Amino acid sequence: MAITIIILVLSAVFFMSGKVRSDLVALCALVLLILFNILTPEEALSGFSNSVVIMMVGLFVVGGAIFQTGLAKMISSRILKFAGTSELKLFILIILVTAAIGAFVSNTGTVALMLPIVVSMAMSANINVSRLLMPLAFASSMGGMMTLIGTPPNLVIQNALIEAGYERLSFFTFTPVGLVCVTVGLIVLIPLSKIFLTKKSDKEARGKRKNKSLQELAGEYQLSQNLYRVEVEESSGFVGKTIQELGIPQRYHVTILEVRRRSVSSRHFFKTKKQEMAEAGTLIEAEDILYVLGEFENVKRFAGENRLSLLDTHKTEGSLHDTDEGFDFQEIGIAEILLLPTANLINKPVKASGFRENYSINILGIQRKRDYLLKNLKDEKMHSGDILLVQGSWANIARLGEDQSQWVVLGQPLAEAAKVTLNHKAPVAALIMLGMIVTMMFDFIPVAPVTAVIVAALLMVLTGCFRNVEEAYKTINWESIVLIAGMLPMSLALEKTGASEVVSQSLVNGLGAYGPFALLAGIYFTTSLMTMFISNTATAVLLAPIALHSAVQLGLSPYPFLFAVTVAASMCFASPFSTPPNALVMPAGRYTFMDYVKVGLPLQIIMGVVMVFVLPLLFPF
């Protein structure tokens, strides 16, 4: 028993540290249980054939099809339009719509879907987006409590009940609990978000502008100070050569963003005859205007050594007279994009991003948390949550918005950022999903839930809701699958060695004397505390058998205690790292760790207190 406890504690420590992937931690724990003869290889590998794990694989595929066909995005964006420009209506609708989607799709996928829509709606309605994104993440977790498939901990307690010989839970057994969660969340979040998620600067800015102006964006990334124009003289050695031949970035540490041909007639600043991206094969001509990004000393050396005229930034193109006008960034085309965790750019250097080749877009800067990375970007690796400042034509920037599975274009009009392209397979995906839900809802249909999910996943692939089978495989979060499959046998090890008995006995002896409510509160808040440091699925796997044994020892129904485990594991809001949705909205909402504590901790405590009294009403002791 001591060895099992040590393995469990070590696993918890590594889960909390986050330095080792959670699936690797689970597999290492599994191997140790085999090596110390606590579990046989068959028992240790039983998690990979468990119906919960197989069902989760199928649900990832079904959820991925709903996203790829555009079905969920179409429904949610249309519903959100009912809010108009009312901040309270928009807030309530976001909570309700997100919770409804989260009842059938993973909370991470729900937030990834809703994030660009909510950002767009906030910009359009002139609402501070930070007031909406954290509640969005919390609502996705609340919605997961509405159905059996809403969140993995629900499947975990279902599995614990079935293995102990109790009656299985139906698809909507969770719905009353989920409705209470959403109601409490809505009531508590309205004042908390108003108080803690609206900064002073945001209050002052509201009413003046919808978002950052292009000039402000340029100033924030210091473009005004680092962007220069140089004119190619007829005697310059650049004439007739391509940019690749010149090797300018390596020699001078500056970047040519665009090449503009001078207009014959005198026109307003930047209104030139031809504008093109500075690509490797771009041929330089005499009198070209080059837009160069770099430090002034490097640009000055670059111009001086190559017979280039460094134009004053106050000089209008085509004119010999100075003006008081600065760069017109409306013409140069700049925008911010937020990298999502699903982006294939994560951990790739900027030079390998493919933005220039695929979109004719330059990356000018990276905002990482509170820091701005503006120099030597080509070798800088991109991280999840990075905000990239990109530059190119407005048409090409709009093209970036077509691939919102990888990034979100910030600050664009609603017509661009929340544009929905409904795939012709969306009705097929809707019918398959509806069939799966109906099959799982009614007990008289002789199809097991896991079978219904597998059939639905296969139909999504066979009917063409994915471009190919590889796309379906990409929707599966294998880290989560391996984590659950690796940790499920841990509960078996705890039972075999008597560890579950000891822990549950301790809970019973310590709290049982004070009545079932005290024991229920102890289990709930123990789970809630552990979920702040360990994934909610792993916490549910570990505490479900303990909760069940504790109830049995007191001769009580295990249902309220197991529901306490799944609710506490899912309703963890006090840390940005407790659930993926919390982490996903952190950079877009510009939140700090303390923002989650101020808003999430009161909500987490209030939710716990309410549940301790509500669960026994729904599932009597």
C-alpha atoms as one frame of an Amber mdcrd trajectory, in Angstrom:
protein
   0.000   0.000   0.000   2.849   2.382   0.855   4.358   1.986  -2.635   0.990
   2.716  -4.270   0.586   5.874  -2.161   4.144   6.994  -3.041   3.479   6.472
  -6.779   0.211   8.403  -6.445   1.872  11.291  -4.579   4.752  11.465  -7.078
   2.253  11.493  -9.932   0.360  14.353  -8.269   3.611  16.309  -7.807   4.528
  15.943 -11.482   0.973  16.816 -12.532   1.195  20.011 -10.454   4.659  21.000
 -11.701   3.602  20.824 -15.336   7.212  20.199 -16.410   6.391  16.739 -17.751
   3.433  16.029 -20.037   0.509  14.596 -18.105   0.176  11.559 -20.386   3.837
  10.634 -19.793   3.320  10.938 -16.033   0.318   8.604 -16.240   2.258   6.038
 -18.306   5.242   6.156 -15.929   2.910   5.564 -12.971   1.369   2.654 -14.849
   4.762   1.064 -15.533   5.786   1.435 -11.874   2.593  -0.308 -10.745   3.508
  -3.234 -13.018   7.187  -3.338 -11.988   6.292  -3.460  -8.289   3.773  -6.262
  -8.967   0.884  -4.173  -7.684  -1.007  -4.722 -10.935  -0.675  -7.413 -13.560
   0.029  -6.224 -17.126  -3.547  -7.130 -18.057  -4.952  -5.045 -15.182  -2.626
  -2.129 -15.929  -3.604  -2.034 -19.604  -7.323  -2.466 -18.926  -7.779   1.317
 -19.082  -7.081   1.329 -22.822 -10.060  -0.960 -23.449 -12.323   0.830 -20.990
 -15.595   2.034 -22.509 -15.007   5.542 -21.084 -11.767   5.901 -23.050 -13.276
   4.518 -26.274 -16.288   6.798 -25.882 -14.036   9.836 -25.466 -12.157   9.005
 -28.684 -15.472   8.884 -30.541 -16.702  12.114 -28.961 -13.566  13.965 -30.069
 -14.277  12.896 -33.648 -17.977  13.842 -33.465 -17.109  17.231 -31.951 -14.436
  17.817 -34.609 -16.978  17.168 -37.373 -19.402  19.664 -35.827 -16.655  22.303
 -35.980 -15.310  21.465 -39.431 -18.714  21.573 -41.078 -19.389  24.989 -39.544
 -22.583  23.771 -37.876 -21.850  24.908 -34.310 -20.416  28.228 -35.415 -23.449
  29.012 -37.573 -25.884  28.255 -34.746 -23.977  30.155 -32.063 -23.270  33.254
 -34.144 -26.925  33.540 -35.192 -28.150  33.216 -31.618 -25.668  35.833 -30.382
 -27.009  38.355 -32.893 -30.168  38.589 -30.778 -28.150  40.497 -28.174 -27.753
  43.580 -30.328 -25.477  46.107 -28.606 -26.733  45.537 -25.054 -23.824  44.489
 -22.837 -25.999  42.623 -20.323 -27.929  40.769 -23.036 -24.693  39.826 -24.785
 -23.172  38.637 -21.499 -26.191  36.443 -20.679 -26.434  35.049 -24.204 -22.732
  34.169 -24.280 -23.095  32.231 -21.013 -26.231  30.392 -22.180 -25.065  29.625
 -25.728 -21.619  28.484 -24.571 -23.142  26.265 -21.878 -25.544  24.744 -24.428
 -22.726  23.919 -26.858 -20.506  22.708 -24.001 -23.167  20.137 -23.088 -22.362
  18.187 -26.265 -18.814  19.232 -27.200 -15.551  19.365 -25.205 -15.110  22.595
 -23.238 -11.786  23.326 -24.978 -13.394  22.952 -28.396 -16.339  25.099 -27.314
 -14.074  27.975 -26.284 -11.974  27.664 -29.454 -15.207  27.942 -31.441 -16.712
  30.830 -29.479 -13.558  32.923 -29.003 -13.500  34.640 -32.439 -17.274  35.140
 -32.388 -17.239  36.764 -28.946 -14.263  38.983 -29.816 -16.105  40.124 -32.942
 -19.356  40.783 -31.112 -17.544  42.741 -28.393 -15.764  44.906 -30.946 -18.980
  45.518 -32.854 -20.935  46.423 -29.698 -18.099  48.584 -28.284 -17.797  46.315
 -25.199 -14.619  45.547 -23.279 -13.764  41.997 -24.407 -12.038  41.154 -21.096
 -15.478  41.242 -19.423 -16.664  38.422 -21.649 -13.834  35.957 -22.260 -13.281
  34.656 -18.717 -17.038  34.083 -18.227 -16.974  32.359 -21.626 -14.360  29.873
 -20.360 -16.258  29.277 -17.109 -19.556  28.768 -18.975 -18.017  26.030 -21.135
 -17.185  24.078 -17.964 -20.653  24.677 -16.496 -22.260  23.438 -19.704 -20.276
  20.222 -19.434 -22.393  19.309 -16.393 -25.588  19.258 -18.471 -25.153  15.824
 -20.089 -23.375  12.512 -19.618 -20.889  13.292 -22.415 -20.340  16.954 -21.511
 -17.091  16.452 -19.599 -14.798  13.448 -18.883 -15.416  13.416 -15.068 -19.091
  12.634 -15.800 -18.045   9.500 -17.655 -15.628   8.626 -14.844 -18.333   8.535
 -12.127 -20.656   6.651 -14.483 -17.924   4.023 -14.841 -17.390   3.862 -11.050
 -21.113   3.278 -10.435 -21.411   0.557 -13.081 -18.321  -1.304 -11.801 -19.728
  -1.202  -8.257 -22.994  -2.736  -9.483 -25.177   0.379  -9.260 -27.701   1.569
 -11.825 -26.173   3.506 -14.725 -26.895   7.194 -15.190 -29.013   8.319 -18.146
 -27.917  10.908 -20.698 -29.773  13.758 -18.978 -29.399  12.695 -15.328 -26.834
  15.494 -15.075 -29.102  18.195 -16.522 -30.639  19.455 -13.206 -27.126  19.745
 -11.749 -25.910  21.574 -14.860 -28.845  23.992 -14.748 -28.013  24.857 -11.129
 -24.358  25.404 -12.096 -25.265  27.725 -14.986 -27.779  29.658 -12.849 -25.344
  30.157  -9.973 -22.571  31.054 -12.410 -24.699  33.631 -14.187 -25.860  35.302
 -10.966 -22.357  35.451  -9.478 -20.431  36.366 -12.637 -22.512  39.409 -13.594
 -21.356  41.522 -10.607 -17.887  39.934 -10.293 -16.964  40.536 -13.932 -18.286
  44.095 -13.702 -16.154  44.826 -10.645 -12.913  42.974 -11.414 -12.719  42.567
 -15.200 -13.095  46.207 -16.229  -9.856  48.130 -15.921  -9.785  51.925 -15.463
  -8.153  52.438 -18.820 -10.925  50.415 -20.401 -13.592  52.562 -18.763 -11.942
  55.733 -20.022 -11.556  54.334 -23.501 -15.144  53.129 -23.866 -17.304  55.450
 -25.854 -14.283  56.987 -27.539 -13.374  54.077 -29.829 -14.278  50.476 -30.447
 -10.698  49.203 -30.310  -7.155  50.309 -30.959  -6.765  52.611 -33.909  -4.158
  51.643 -36.482  -1.947  54.502 -35.341  -2.166  53.248 -31.740  -1.385  49.718
 -32.857   1.646  50.989 -34.768   2.770  52.975 -31.736   2.328  50.006 -29.400
   4.699  47.902 -31.513   7.006  50.910 -32.169   6.410  50.785 -35.921   6.429
  54.562 -36.130   9.963  54.608 -34.755  11.312  51.652 -36.760   9.603  51.926
 -40.174  11.451  53.918 -42.849  11.146  54.641 -46.543  14.097  54.651 -48.858
  14.153  55.573 -52.572  16.270  53.628 -55.041  18.475  56.015 -57.067  19.187
  55.293 -60.732  22.878  54.784 -59.954  22.191  52.283 -57.126  23.601  48.787
 -57.428  20.182  47.466 -56.433  18.626  48.279 -59.829  17.893  45.168 -61.842
  18.554  42.753 -58.947  16.171  40.652 -56.881  15.842  40.967 -53.119  17.182
  37.420 -52.694  20.370  38.269 -54.564  21.016  41.272 -52.334  20.909  39.363
 -48.998  19.772  42.489 -47.143  18.545  40.949 -43.824  21.827  39.098 -43.282
  24.046  42.061 -44.158  22.147  44.935 -42.551  19.659  43.390 -40.073  16.740
  45.205 -41.688  13.641  43.842 -43.397  12.087  45.115 -46.635   8.318  44.896
 -46.177   6.984  46.358 -49.406   8.083  47.787 -52.729   6.058  50.656 -54.166
   6.391  52.140 -57.626   6.106  55.878 -57.821   3.042  57.410 -59.397   3.579
  59.783 -62.295   1.162  62.313 -60.831   1.447  63.899 -57.411  -0.866  62.091
 -55.016  -1.604  61.866 -51.353   0.806  60.038 -49.096   1.029  56.269 -49.858
  -1.382  56.588 -52.817   1.038  55.060 -55.320   0.481  53.265 -58.588   1.691
  49.831 -57.502   2.126  48.095 -54.161   3.608  44.601 -53.782   5.065  42.411
 -51.045   8.836  42.276 -50.917   9.364  38.666 -51.958  12.605  36.860 -52.715
  12.104  37.221 -56.483  10.966  40.866 -56.445  13.016  42.862 -58.968  14.176
  46.305 -57.804  13.737  49.223 -60.216  15.004  52.797 -60.162  12.821  55.216
 -58.173  11.205  52.381 -56.234  10.148  53.254 -52.694  11.214  50.517 -50.264
   9.492  50.190 -46.905  12.145  49.066 -44.473  11.761  47.901 -40.862  14.765
  48.099 -38.557  16.771  50.256 -36.189  17.683  53.700 -37.517  21.456  53.135
 -37.472  21.111  49.952 -39.513  18.727  51.598 -41.986  21.041  54.590 -42.326
  24.030  52.326 -43.065  21.909  50.293 -45.475  20.915  53.436 -47.414  24.368
  55.054 -47.318  26.248  52.067 -48.683  23.872  51.406 -51.589  23.008  54.850
 -52.994  19.528  54.904 -51.538  17.816  58.104 -50.456  16.483  57.903 -46.895
  13.164  59.727 -47.092  11.950  61.779 -44.160   8.841  60.121 -42.717   7.148
  63.515 -43.008   7.715  63.657 -46.762   4.802  62.768 -49.021   5.538  60.428
 -51.909   5.642  62.190 -55.231   6.192  65.551 -53.551   9.316  67.520 -52.779
   7.644  69.337 -49.921   7.536  68.253 -46.318   4.202  67.817 -44.607   3.170
  67.244 -41.043   1.611  63.896 -41.832   3.065  60.644 -40.479   2.715  57.182
 -41.912  -0.823  56.330 -42.955  -1.148  52.833 -41.521  -4.626  52.548 -43.019
  -2.831  51.938 -46.309  -0.010  49.722 -45.099  -2.392  47.102 -43.644  -1.594
  45.891 -40.117  -3.522  43.684 -37.688  -3.059  41.405 -34.674  -3.700  37.675
 -34.660  -3.898  35.424 -31.606  -2.320  31.948 -31.909  -4.565  29.165 -30.569
  -3.198  25.996 -28.899  -4.299  24.034 -31.989  -2.081  26.054 -34.346   0.587
  24.091 -36.189   2.892  27.100 -35.766   3.474  26.413 -32.064   7.217  26.034
 -31.305   8.119  26.917 -34.900  10.442  29.870 -35.607   8.955  32.898 -37.339
  11.010  32.247 -40.485   9.267  28.857 -40.864   5.730  30.226 -40.366   4.891
  30.219 -44.078   2.932  33.481 -43.719   4.893  35.224 -46.449   4.705  32.264
 -48.849   1.062  31.311 -48.224  -0.586  34.656 -47.452   1.905  37.344 -48.587
   1.938  38.508 -44.972   4.882  39.713 -42.849   5.221  39.177 -39.086   6.441
  42.465 -37.589   6.268  41.778 -33.850   5.136  39.381 -31.143   3.321  40.287
 -27.953   3.923  37.581 -25.347   1.997  38.281 -22.133   3.200  41.806 -21.257
   6.387  41.767 -23.363   6.901  42.928 -26.951   9.415  41.039 -29.114  10.411
  43.293 -31.994  14.016  42.436 -32.888  15.640  39.377 -34.471  12.254  37.750
 -34.954  13.157  35.250 -37.664  14.608  32.737 -35.168  12.056  33.441 -32.407
   9.813  30.425 -31.722   6.084  31.125 -31.502   4.105  30.039 -28.433   0.446
  29.288 -27.775  -1.274  32.539 -26.800   1.215  34.766 -28.639  -0.299  37.797
 -30.360   1.416  38.443 -33.705   1.427  41.823 -35.417   1.128  41.084 -39.125
   1.393  43.357 -42.149   0.147  43.019 -45.699  -2.714  44.062 -47.920  -6.116
  44.169 -46.228  -7.366  41.469 -48.611  -4.590  39.106 -47.517  -5.175  39.893
 -43.838  -8.856  39.042 -44.354  -7.754  35.677 -45.811  -6.152  34.843 -42.464
  -9.636  34.911 -40.924 -10.637  31.913 -43.019  -8.517  29.540 -40.914  -9.779
  30.208 -37.398  -8.858  26.729 -36.162  -5.284  28.008 -35.845  -5.591  31.674
 -34.945  -8.027  34.506 -34.342  -7.758  37.789 -36.247  -8.297  40.500 -33.631
  -9.862  43.875 -34.157 -11.463  43.158 -37.536 -15.044  44.115 -38.447 -17.767
  41.633 -37.585 -18.241  40.803 -41.262 -14.667  39.480 -41.399 -13.893  38.064
 -37.957 -17.234  36.357 -37.405 -17.796  35.337 -41.017 -19.381  31.885 -41.239
 -18.875  29.651 -44.241 -21.349  26.822 -43.800 -20.129  23.592 -45.348 -22.713
  21.645 -47.352 -22.146  18.708 -45.000 -23.457  20.614 -41.961 -27.013  19.161
 -42.228 -25.517  15.658 -42.370 -23.427  16.328 -39.251 -26.537  17.681 -37.500
 -28.556  14.552 -38.270 -25.777  12.228 -37.103 -25.308  14.143 -33.855 -29.063
  14.205 -33.238 -29.279  10.465 -33.848 -26.452   9.808 -31.391 -28.102  11.917
 -28.679 -31.532  10.303 -29.156 -29.965   6.828 -28.993 -28.216   7.683 -25.734
 -31.261   9.408 -24.250 -33.773   6.563 -24.376 -33.147   3.298 -22.547 -35.631
   1.358 -24.695 -33.267   1.685 -27.691 -31.068  -1.434 -27.393 -27.799   0.322
 -28.211 -25.088   0.919 -25.606 -23.870   4.564 -25.300 -20.325   3.647 -26.344
 -21.711   1.913 -29.453 -23.801   4.974 -30.339 -20.737   7.208 -30.105 -18.550
   4.883 -32.215 -21.261   4.605 -34.898 -21.687   8.402 -34.950 -17.921   8.947
 -35.269 -17.686   6.459 -38.145 -20.655   8.033 -39.931 -19.043  11.483 -39.640
 -16.025  10.135 -41.514 -17.892   7.979 -44.048 -20.356  10.735 -45.017 -17.574
  13.218 -45.773 -17.897  15.548 -42.776 -14.083  15.458 -42.762 -11.886  16.075
 -45.794 -10.118  12.799 -45.093  -9.560  10.248 -42.348  -6.356  12.016 -41.243
  -8.400  15.129 -40.407 -10.588  13.013 -38.122  -7.553  11.620 -36.306  -6.218
  15.158 -35.790  -9.327  16.103 -33.793  -8.531  13.520 -31.103  -6.654  14.872
 -28.107  -4.402  11.868 -27.577  -2.794  13.377 -24.480  -6.177  13.325 -22.711
  -6.936   9.803 -23.939  -3.628   8.361 -22.733  -3.937  10.273 -19.437  -7.335
   8.751 -18.644  -6.390   5.263 -19.866  -3.207   5.400 -17.791  -4.854   6.702
 -14.610  -7.972   4.488 -14.565  -5.973   1.433 -13.337  -4.682   3.597 -10.457
  -8.103   3.320  -8.806  -7.832  -0.481  -9.140  -4.396  -0.375  -7.472  -5.780
   1.761  -4.641  -8.531  -0.793  -4.091  -6.246  -3.866  -4.295  -3.784  -2.467
  -1.773  -6.483  -1.157   0.575  -5.426   2.489   0.134  -8.934   3.567  -0.899
 -10.276   1.875   2.204  -7.826   3.748   4.453  -8.499   7.177   2.895 -12.261
   6.709   2.853 -12.113   5.407   6.447 -10.199   8.547   7.432 -12.853  10.730
   5.808 -15.625   8.763   7.469 -13.968   8.853  10.886 -13.068  12.521  10.589
 -16.277  13.872   9.083 -18.844  11.062   9.228 -19.595  11.738  12.875 -20.810
  15.203  11.895 -23.356  13.797   9.471 -23.583  13.158   5.713 -23.533  16.855
   4.840 -20.114  17.279   6.486 -18.760  14.247   4.608 -20.223  15.542   1.341
 -18.602  18.954   1.924 -15.274  17.294   2.746 -15.297  15.257  -0.476 -16.413
  18.235  -2.549 -13.785  20.693  -1.325 -10.998  18.086  -1.304 -11.747  17.453
  -4.988 -12.005  21.179  -5.659  -8.628  21.830  -4.040  -6.886  19.004  -5.920
  -8.304  20.166  -9.271  -6.501  23.484  -8.867  -3.223  21.594  -9.274  -4.120
  18.396 -11.158  -6.295  17.949 -14.267  -9.979  17.537 -13.498 -10.089  14.120
 -15.171  -7.190  12.738 -13.135  -8.727  14.118  -9.930 -12.090  12.490 -10.699
 -10.412   9.148 -11.444  -8.579   9.226  -8.101 -11.413  10.435  -5.864 -14.419
   8.625  -7.378 -13.632   5.254  -5.700 -12.828   7.019  -2.416 -16.156   8.878
  -2.467 -18.012   5.656  -3.276 -16.349   3.701  -0.439 -16.963   6.512   2.043
 -20.691   6.538   1.254 -20.979   2.741   1.414 -19.265   2.606   4.818 -21.895
   4.941   6.240 -24.710   3.068   4.529 -25.524   6.072   2.328 -26.325   6.352
  -1.359 -23.110   6.950  -3.342 -24.833   9.110  -5.949 -24.636  12.547  -4.214
 -21.003  11.890  -3.229 -19.963  10.889  -6.741 -21.783  13.891  -8.164 -19.865
  16.029  -5.667 -16.640  14.666  -7.213 -17.596  15.394 -10.823 -19.027  18.865
 -10.080 -16.029  19.900  -7.953 -13.617  18.568 -10.580 -15.341  20.513 -13.356
 -16.123  23.755 -11.483 -12.524  24.872 -10.929 -12.125  28.560 -11.788  -9.504
  30.018  -9.432  -6.463  29.289 -11.604  -5.733  29.901 -15.308  -4.086  26.474
 -15.461  -6.790  24.338 -13.821  -8.626  23.746 -17.116  -7.611  24.294 -20.786
 -10.423  26.833 -21.444  -9.138  29.071 -18.619  -5.660  29.092 -20.164  -7.040
  29.574 -23.682  -8.698  32.942 -22.958  -5.885  34.311 -20.782  -3.834  36.086
 -23.518  -6.849  37.329 -25.502  -8.436  38.808 -22.383  -5.086  40.202 -21.112
  -5.775  38.544 -17.743  -3.310  38.153 -14.882  -3.216  35.232 -12.453  -4.872
  37.444  -9.823  -7.818  38.155 -12.145  -8.692  34.452 -11.942  -8.330  34.500
  -8.165 -10.548  37.579  -7.780 -13.317  36.272 -10.030 -12.859  32.500 -10.008
 -12.221  31.806  -6.328 -15.458  33.416  -5.010 -17.409  31.627  -7.755 -15.737
  28.311  -6.922 -16.511  28.647  -3.198 -20.109  29.805  -3.725 -20.687  26.967
  -6.216 -19.378  24.474  -3.638 -21.601  25.756  -0.839 -24.678  25.662  -3.087
 -23.891  22.141  -4.316 -23.440  20.731  -0.798 -27.100  21.615  -0.123 -28.540
  21.024  -3.625 -27.042  17.598  -4.433 -28.842  15.798  -1.553 -32.128  17.292
  -2.783 -31.561  15.912  -6.287 -29.985  12.614  -5.126 -31.110  11.821  -1.558
 -28.700  10.200   0.915
